[in-house]
CSV table of C-alpha atoms and ligand atoms in Angstrom, one decimal:
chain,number,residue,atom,x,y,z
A,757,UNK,CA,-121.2,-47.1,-90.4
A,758,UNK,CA,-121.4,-46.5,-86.8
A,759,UNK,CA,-119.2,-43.1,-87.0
A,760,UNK,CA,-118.4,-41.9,-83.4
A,761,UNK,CA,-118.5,-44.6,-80.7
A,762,UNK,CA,-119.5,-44.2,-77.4
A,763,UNK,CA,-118.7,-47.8,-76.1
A,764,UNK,CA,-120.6,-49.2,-72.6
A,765,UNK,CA,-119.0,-51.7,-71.1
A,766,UNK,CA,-120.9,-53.6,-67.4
A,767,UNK,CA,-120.1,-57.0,-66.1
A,768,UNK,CA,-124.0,-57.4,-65.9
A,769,UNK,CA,-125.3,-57.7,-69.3
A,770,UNK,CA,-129.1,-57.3,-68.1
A,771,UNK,CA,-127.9,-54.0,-66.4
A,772,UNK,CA,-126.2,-53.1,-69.5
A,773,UNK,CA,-129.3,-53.1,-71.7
A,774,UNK,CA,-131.5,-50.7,-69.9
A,775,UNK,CA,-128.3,-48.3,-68.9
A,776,UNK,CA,-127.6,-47.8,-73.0
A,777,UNK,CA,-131.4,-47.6,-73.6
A,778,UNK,CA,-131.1,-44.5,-71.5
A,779,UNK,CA,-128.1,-43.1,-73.4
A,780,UNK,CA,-129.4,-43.2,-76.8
A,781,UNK,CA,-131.7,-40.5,-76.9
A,782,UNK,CA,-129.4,-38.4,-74.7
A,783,UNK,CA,-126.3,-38.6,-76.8
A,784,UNK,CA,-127.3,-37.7,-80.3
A,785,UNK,CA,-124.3,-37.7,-82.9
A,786,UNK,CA,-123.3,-40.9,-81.4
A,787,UNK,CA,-123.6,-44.3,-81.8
A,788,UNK,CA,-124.0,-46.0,-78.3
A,789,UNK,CA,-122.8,-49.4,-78.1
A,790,UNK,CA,-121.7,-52.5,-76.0
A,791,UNK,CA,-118.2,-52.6,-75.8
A,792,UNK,CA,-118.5,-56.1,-77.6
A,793,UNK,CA,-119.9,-54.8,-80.4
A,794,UNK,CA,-117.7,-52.2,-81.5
A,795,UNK,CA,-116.2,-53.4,-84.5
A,796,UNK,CA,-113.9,-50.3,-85.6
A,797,UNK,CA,-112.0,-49.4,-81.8
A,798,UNK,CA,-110.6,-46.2,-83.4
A,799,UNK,CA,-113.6,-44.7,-83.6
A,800,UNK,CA,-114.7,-44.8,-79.9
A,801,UNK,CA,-114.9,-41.5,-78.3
A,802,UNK,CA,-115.8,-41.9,-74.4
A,803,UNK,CA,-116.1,-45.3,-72.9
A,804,UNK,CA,-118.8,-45.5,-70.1
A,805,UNK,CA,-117.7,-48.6,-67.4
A,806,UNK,CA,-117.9,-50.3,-64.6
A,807,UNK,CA,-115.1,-53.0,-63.6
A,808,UNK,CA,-114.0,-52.8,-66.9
A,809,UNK,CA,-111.9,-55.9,-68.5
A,810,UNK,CA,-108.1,-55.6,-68.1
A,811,UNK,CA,-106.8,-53.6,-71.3
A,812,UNK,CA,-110.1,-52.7,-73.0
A,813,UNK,CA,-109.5,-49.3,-72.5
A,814,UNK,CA,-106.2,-49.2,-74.0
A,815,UNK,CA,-107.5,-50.8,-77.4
A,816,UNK,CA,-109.4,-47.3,-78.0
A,817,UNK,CA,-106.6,-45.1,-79.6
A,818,UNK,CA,-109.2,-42.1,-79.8
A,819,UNK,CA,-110.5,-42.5,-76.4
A,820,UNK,CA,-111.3,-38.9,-75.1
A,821,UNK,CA,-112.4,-39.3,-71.2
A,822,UNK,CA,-113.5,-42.7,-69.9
A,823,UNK,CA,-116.8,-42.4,-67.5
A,824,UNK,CA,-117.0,-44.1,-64.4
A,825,UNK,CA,-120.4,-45.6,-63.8
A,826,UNK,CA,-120.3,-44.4,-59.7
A,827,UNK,CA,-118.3,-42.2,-57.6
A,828,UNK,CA,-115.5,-44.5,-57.4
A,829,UNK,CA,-112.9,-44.9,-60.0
A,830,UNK,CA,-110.7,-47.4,-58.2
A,831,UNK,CA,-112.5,-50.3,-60.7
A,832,UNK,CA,-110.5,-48.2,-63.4
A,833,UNK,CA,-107.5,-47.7,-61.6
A,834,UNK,CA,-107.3,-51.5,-61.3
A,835,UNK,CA,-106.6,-52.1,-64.6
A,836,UNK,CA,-102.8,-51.7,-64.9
A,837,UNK,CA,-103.1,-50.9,-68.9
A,838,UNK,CA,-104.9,-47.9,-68.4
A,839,UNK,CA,-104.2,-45.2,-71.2
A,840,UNK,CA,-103.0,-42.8,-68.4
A,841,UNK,CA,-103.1,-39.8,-70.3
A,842,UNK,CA,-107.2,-39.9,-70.9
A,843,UNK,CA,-109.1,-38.3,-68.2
A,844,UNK,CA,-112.3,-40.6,-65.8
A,845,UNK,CA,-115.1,-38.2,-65.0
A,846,UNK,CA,-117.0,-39.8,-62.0
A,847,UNK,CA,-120.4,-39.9,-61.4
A,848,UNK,CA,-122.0,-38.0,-58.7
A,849,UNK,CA,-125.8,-36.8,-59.3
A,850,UNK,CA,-127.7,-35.5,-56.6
A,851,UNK,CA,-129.6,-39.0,-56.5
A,852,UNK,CA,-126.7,-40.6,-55.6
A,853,UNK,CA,-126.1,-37.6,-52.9
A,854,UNK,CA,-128.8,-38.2,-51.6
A,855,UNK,CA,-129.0,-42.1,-51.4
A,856,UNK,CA,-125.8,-42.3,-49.5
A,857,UNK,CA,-127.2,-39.2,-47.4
A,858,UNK,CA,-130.0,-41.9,-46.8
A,859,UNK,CA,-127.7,-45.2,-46.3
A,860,UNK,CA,-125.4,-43.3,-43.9
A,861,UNK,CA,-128.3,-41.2,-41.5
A,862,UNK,CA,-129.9,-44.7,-41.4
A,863,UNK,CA,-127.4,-46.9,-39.9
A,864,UNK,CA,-126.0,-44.4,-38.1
A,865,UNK,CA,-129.1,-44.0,-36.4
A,866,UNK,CA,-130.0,-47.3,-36.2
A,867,UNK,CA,-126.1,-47.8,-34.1
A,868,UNK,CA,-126.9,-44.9,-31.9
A,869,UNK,CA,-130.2,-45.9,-31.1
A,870,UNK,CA,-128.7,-49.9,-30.1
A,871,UNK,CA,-131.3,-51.1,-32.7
A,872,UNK,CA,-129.4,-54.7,-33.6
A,873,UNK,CA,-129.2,-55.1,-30.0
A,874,UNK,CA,-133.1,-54.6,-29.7
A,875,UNK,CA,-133.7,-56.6,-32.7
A,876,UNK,CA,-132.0,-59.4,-30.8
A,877,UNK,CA,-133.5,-58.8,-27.8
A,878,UNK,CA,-137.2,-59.3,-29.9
A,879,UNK,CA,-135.4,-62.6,-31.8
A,880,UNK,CA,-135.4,-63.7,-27.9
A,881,UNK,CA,-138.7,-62.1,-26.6
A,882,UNK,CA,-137.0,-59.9,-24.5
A,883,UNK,CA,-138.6,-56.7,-23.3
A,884,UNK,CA,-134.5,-55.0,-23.1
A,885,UNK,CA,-135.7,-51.4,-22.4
A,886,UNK,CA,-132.8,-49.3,-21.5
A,887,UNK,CA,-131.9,-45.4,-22.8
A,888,UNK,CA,-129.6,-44.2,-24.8
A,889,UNK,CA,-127.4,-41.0,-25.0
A,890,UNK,CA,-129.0,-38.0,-27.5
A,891,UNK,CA,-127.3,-37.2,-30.7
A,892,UNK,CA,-125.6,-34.1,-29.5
A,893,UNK,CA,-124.0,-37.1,-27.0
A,894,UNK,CA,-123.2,-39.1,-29.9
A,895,UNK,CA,-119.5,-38.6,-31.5
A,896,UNK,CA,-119.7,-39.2,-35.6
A,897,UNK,CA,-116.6,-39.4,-37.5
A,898,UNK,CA,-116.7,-39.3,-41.4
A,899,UNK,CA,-113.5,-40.9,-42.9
A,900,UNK,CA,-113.2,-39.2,-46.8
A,901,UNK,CA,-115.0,-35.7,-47.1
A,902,UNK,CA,-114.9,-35.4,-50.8
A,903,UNK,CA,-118.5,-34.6,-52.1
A,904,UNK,CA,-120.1,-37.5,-50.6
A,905,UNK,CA,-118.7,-37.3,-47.5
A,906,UNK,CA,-119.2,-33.6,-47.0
A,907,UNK,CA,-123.0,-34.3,-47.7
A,908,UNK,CA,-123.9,-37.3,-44.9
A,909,UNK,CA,-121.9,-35.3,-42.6
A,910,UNK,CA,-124.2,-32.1,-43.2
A,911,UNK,CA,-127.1,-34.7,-42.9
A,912,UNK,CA,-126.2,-36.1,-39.7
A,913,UNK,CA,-125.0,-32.7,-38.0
A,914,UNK,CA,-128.7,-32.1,-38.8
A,915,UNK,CA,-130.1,-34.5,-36.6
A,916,UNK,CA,-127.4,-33.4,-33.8
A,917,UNK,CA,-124.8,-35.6,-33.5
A,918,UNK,CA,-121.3,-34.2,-33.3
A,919,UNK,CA,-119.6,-34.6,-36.3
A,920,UNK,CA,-116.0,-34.5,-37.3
A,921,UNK,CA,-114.7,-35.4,-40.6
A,922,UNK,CA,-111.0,-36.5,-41.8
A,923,UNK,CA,-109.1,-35.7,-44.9
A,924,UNK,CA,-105.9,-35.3,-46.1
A,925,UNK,CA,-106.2,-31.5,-46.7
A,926,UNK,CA,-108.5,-30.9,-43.8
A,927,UNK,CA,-110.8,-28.9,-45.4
A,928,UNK,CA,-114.7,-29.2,-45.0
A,929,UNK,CA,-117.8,-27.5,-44.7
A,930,UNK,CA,-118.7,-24.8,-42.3
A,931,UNK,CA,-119.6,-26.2,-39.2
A,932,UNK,CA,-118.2,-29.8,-38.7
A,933,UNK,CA,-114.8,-30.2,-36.9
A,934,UNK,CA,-112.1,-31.1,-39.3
A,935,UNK,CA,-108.9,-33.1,-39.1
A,936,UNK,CA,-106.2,-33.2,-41.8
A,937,UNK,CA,-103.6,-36.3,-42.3
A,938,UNK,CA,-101.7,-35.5,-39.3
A,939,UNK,CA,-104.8,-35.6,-37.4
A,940,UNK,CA,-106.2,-39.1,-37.8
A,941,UNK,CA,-105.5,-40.4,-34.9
A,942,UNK,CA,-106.8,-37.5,-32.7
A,943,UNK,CA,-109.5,-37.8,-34.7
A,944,UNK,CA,-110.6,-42.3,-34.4
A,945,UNK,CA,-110.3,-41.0,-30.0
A,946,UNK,CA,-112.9,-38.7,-30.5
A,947,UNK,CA,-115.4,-41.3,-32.8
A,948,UNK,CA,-118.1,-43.3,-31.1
A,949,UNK,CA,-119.5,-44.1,-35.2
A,950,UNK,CA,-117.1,-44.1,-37.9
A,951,UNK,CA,-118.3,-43.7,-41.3
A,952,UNK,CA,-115.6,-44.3,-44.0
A,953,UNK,CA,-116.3,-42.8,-47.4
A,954,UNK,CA,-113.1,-42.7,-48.4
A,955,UNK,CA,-111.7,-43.3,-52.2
A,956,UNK,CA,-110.3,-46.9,-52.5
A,957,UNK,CA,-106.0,-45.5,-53.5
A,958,UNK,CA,-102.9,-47.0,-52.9
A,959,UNK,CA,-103.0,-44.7,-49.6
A,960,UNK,CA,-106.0,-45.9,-48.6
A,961,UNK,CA,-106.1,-49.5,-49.0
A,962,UNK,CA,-106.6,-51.4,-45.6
A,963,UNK,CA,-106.8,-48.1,-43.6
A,964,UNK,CA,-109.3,-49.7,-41.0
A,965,UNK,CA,-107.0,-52.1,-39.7
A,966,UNK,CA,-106.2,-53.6,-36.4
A,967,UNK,CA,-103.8,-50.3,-35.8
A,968,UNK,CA,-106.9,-47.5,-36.9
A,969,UNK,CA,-109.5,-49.7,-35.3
A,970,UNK,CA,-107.6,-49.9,-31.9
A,971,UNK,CA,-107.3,-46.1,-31.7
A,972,UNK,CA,-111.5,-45.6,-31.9
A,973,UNK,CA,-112.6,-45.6,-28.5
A,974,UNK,CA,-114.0,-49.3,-27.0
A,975,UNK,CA,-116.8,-50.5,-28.2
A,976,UNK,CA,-117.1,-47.8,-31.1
A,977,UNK,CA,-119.4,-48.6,-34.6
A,978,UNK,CA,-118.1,-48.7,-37.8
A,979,UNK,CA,-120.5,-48.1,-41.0
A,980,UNK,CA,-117.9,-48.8,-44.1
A,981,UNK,CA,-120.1,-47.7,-47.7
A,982,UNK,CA,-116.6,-47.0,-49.5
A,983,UNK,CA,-114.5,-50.0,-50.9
A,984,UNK,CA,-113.8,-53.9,-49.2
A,985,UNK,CA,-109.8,-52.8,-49.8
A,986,UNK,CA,-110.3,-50.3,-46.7
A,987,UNK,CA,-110.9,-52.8,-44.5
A,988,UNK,CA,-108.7,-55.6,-43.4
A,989,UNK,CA,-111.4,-58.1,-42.6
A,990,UNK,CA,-109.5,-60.5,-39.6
A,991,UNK,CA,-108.6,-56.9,-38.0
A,992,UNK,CA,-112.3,-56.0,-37.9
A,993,UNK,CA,-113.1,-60.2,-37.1
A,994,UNK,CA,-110.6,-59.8,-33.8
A,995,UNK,CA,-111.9,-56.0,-33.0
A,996,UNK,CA,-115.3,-57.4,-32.5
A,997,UNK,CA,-114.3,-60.4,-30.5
A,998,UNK,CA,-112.1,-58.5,-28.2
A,999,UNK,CA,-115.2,-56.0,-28.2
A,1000,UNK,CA,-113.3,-52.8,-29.4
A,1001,UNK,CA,-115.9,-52.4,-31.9
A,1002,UNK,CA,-118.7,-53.0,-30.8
A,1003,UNK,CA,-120.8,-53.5,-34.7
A,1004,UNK,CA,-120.1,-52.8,-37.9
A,1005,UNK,CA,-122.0,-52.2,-41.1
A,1006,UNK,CA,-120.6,-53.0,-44.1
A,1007,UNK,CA,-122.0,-52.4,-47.9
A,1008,UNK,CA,-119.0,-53.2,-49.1
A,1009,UNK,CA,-116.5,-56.2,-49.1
A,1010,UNK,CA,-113.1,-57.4,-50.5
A,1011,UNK,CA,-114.9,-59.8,-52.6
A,1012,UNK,CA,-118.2,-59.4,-54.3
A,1013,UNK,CA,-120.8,-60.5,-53.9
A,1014,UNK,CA,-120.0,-61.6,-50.6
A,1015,UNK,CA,-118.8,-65.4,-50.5
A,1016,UNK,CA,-121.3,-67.8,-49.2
A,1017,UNK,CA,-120.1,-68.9,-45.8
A,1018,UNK,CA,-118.1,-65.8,-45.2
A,1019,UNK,CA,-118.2,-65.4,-41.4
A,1020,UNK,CA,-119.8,-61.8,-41.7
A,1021,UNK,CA,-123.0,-63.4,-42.7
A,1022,UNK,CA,-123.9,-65.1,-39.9
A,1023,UNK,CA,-122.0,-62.5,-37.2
A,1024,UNK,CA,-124.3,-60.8,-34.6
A,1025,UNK,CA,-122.4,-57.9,-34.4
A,1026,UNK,CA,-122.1,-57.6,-38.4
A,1027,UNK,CA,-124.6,-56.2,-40.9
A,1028,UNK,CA,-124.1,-57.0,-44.0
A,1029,UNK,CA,-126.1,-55.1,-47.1
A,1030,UNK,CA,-125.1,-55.7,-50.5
A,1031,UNK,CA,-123.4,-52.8,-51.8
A,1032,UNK,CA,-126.6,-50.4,-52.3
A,1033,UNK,CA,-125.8,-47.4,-50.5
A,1034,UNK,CA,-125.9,-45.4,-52.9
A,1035,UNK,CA,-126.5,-47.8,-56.2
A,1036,UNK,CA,-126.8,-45.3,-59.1
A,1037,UNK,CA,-129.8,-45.9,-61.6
A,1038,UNK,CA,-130.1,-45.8,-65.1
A,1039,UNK,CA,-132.6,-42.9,-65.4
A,1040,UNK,CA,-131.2,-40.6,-63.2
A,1041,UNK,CA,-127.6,-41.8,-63.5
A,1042,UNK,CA,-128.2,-42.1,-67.6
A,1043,UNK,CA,-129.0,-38.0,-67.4
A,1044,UNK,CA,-125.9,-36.7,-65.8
A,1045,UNK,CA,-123.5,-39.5,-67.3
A,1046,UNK,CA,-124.7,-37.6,-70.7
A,1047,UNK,CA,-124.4,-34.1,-69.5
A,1048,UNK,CA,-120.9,-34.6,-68.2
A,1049,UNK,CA,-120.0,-35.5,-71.7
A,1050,UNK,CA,-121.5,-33.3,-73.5
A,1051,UNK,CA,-120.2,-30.5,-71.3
A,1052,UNK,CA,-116.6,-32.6,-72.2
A,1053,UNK,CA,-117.4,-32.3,-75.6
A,1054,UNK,CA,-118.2,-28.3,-75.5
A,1055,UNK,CA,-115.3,-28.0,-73.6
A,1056,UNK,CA,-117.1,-26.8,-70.3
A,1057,UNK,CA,-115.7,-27.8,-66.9
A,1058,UNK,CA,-116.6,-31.0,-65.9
A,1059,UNK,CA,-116.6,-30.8,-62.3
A,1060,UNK,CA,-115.9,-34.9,-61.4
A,1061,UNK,CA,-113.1,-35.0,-64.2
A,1062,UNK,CA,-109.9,-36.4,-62.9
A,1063,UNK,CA,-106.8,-38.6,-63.4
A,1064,UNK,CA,-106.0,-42.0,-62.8
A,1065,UNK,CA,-103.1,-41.5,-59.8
A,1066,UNK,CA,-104.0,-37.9,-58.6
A,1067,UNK,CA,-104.7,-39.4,-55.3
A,1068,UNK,CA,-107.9,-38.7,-53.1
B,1902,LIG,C1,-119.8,-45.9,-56.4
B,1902,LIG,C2,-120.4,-47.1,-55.7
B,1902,LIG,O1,-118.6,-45.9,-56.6
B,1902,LIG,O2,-121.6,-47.2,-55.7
B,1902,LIG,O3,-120.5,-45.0,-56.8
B,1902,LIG,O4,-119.7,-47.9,-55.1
């Protein structure tokens, strides 16, 4: 008898493995299982997923709080049978903190310092030496300052660029310019690098289009390490041929993995990495996925705990 279920559910069964190898040990007094094997659905407590099949979740009548495998719980949103009613508690451990710290300080860097155009300029053995502006010349904007956000835009004001960030309350940390919802456009005019980290929500959904992208000022950067649904792709395709954006960097992508042939392989002004920026792993990941619900389970505040449809 497997007695209290907690049921893991990946679409990579490799992945799978060593992610519920991590959990045993960490989650005594329950039985830790792929979702496939559960045999008795009643007696599954938590389910811990990513892109979870259509209406698994629902077929758990004792589900307590579902656990997002990442910061993002749009993958749970998507699934329209959803038992509403039972909380998602995100995952957001200081590794992960600190690898999109990484991911975003990098390419920002890398677009403020013209690096693809110098690595083209080498593909042609081209000595293309030219200066560019400082950071504290250099205008960042962070679309989304929820935890993540908030962090890379303390990172970056650390190397001196000037940061702003956008969110629908306007609030953020002491000492980066903030703009609320009424803001955003005052705020894309004043971004030479836009960074979205922005929650994938109805509201949010194909935000950098050709509308948002035409307000940034020509030839701006975009870095996009949130969701593909942000970004409308052609908007992004005819921004960079008209040369309002100038490059983009994109983790992310309506469709993963990226298609084969997908123009933004093979684009100059495009760089493409396949949705690592801040890829969770299982032995830092496995540690606070079991403290959150143990805290759950002791009835402490879980501070990523939230609803399916309570916005961003
Ligand atoms: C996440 C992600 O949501 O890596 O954490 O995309």
């Amino acid at each position: 008898m497997p007695g209290r279920i907690v049921a893991v559910s990946m679409p990579r069964p490799d992945r799978m493995e060593a992610w519920i190898a991590e959990f045993r040990p960490l989650l005594p007094g329950f039985t830790v299982l792929p979702a496939s094997e559960v045999r008795d659905a009643g007696a599954v407590e938590y389910a811990i997923v990513w892109k979870p099949p259509a209406g698994l979740l629902k077929g758990y009548p004792n589900l307590k709080a579902t656990v997002s495998v990442g910061a993002g719980i749009d993958h749970v949103a998507a699934d329209a049978e959803y038992p509403r009613g039972v909380p998602v508690i995100k995952t957001i451990g200081p590794d992960m903190t600190l690898r999109m710290q990484e991911y975003v300080c990098l390419h920002v860097l890398r677009l403020h310092r013209d690096q693809p155009r110098l690595e083209a300029a080498q593909r042609r053995g081209a000595w293309d030496q030219h200066s560019t502006p400082t950071a504290r010349d250099r205008r960042v904007g962070i679309l989304g300052m929820g935890h993540l956000g908030q962090a890379a835009a303390l990172a970056l004001a650390g190397f001196g660029f000037d940061v702003a960030g956008w969110s629908r309350s306007g609030r953020g940390p002491e000492g980066i310019a903030m703009f609320g919802a009424e803001g955003l456009e005052a705020f894309l005019a004043r971004t030479d690098i836009l960074v979205c980290l922005l929650p994938l929500t109805a509201e949010t959904e194909g935000i950098l289009d050709a509308r948002t992208l035409g307000m940034l000022p020509k030839g701006a950067c975009l870095v996009n390490a949130a969701r593909g649904g942000h970004l409308v792709e052609e908007d992004l395709l005819a921004a960079l041929a008209s040369g309002q954006v100038s490059h983009a960097t994109l983790d992310v992508f309506a469709v993963e993995p990226l298609p084969a042939g997908h123009p933004f392989w093979s684009h100059p002004q495009v760089t493409v990495t396949p949705h690592v920026a801040s890829l969770i792993d299982p032995k830092s990941g496995g540690r606070v996925i079991a403290g959150n619900i143990l805290d759950f389970e002791a009835g402490e505040e879980v501070r990523d705990l939230t609803w399916i449809g309570r916005g961003y």
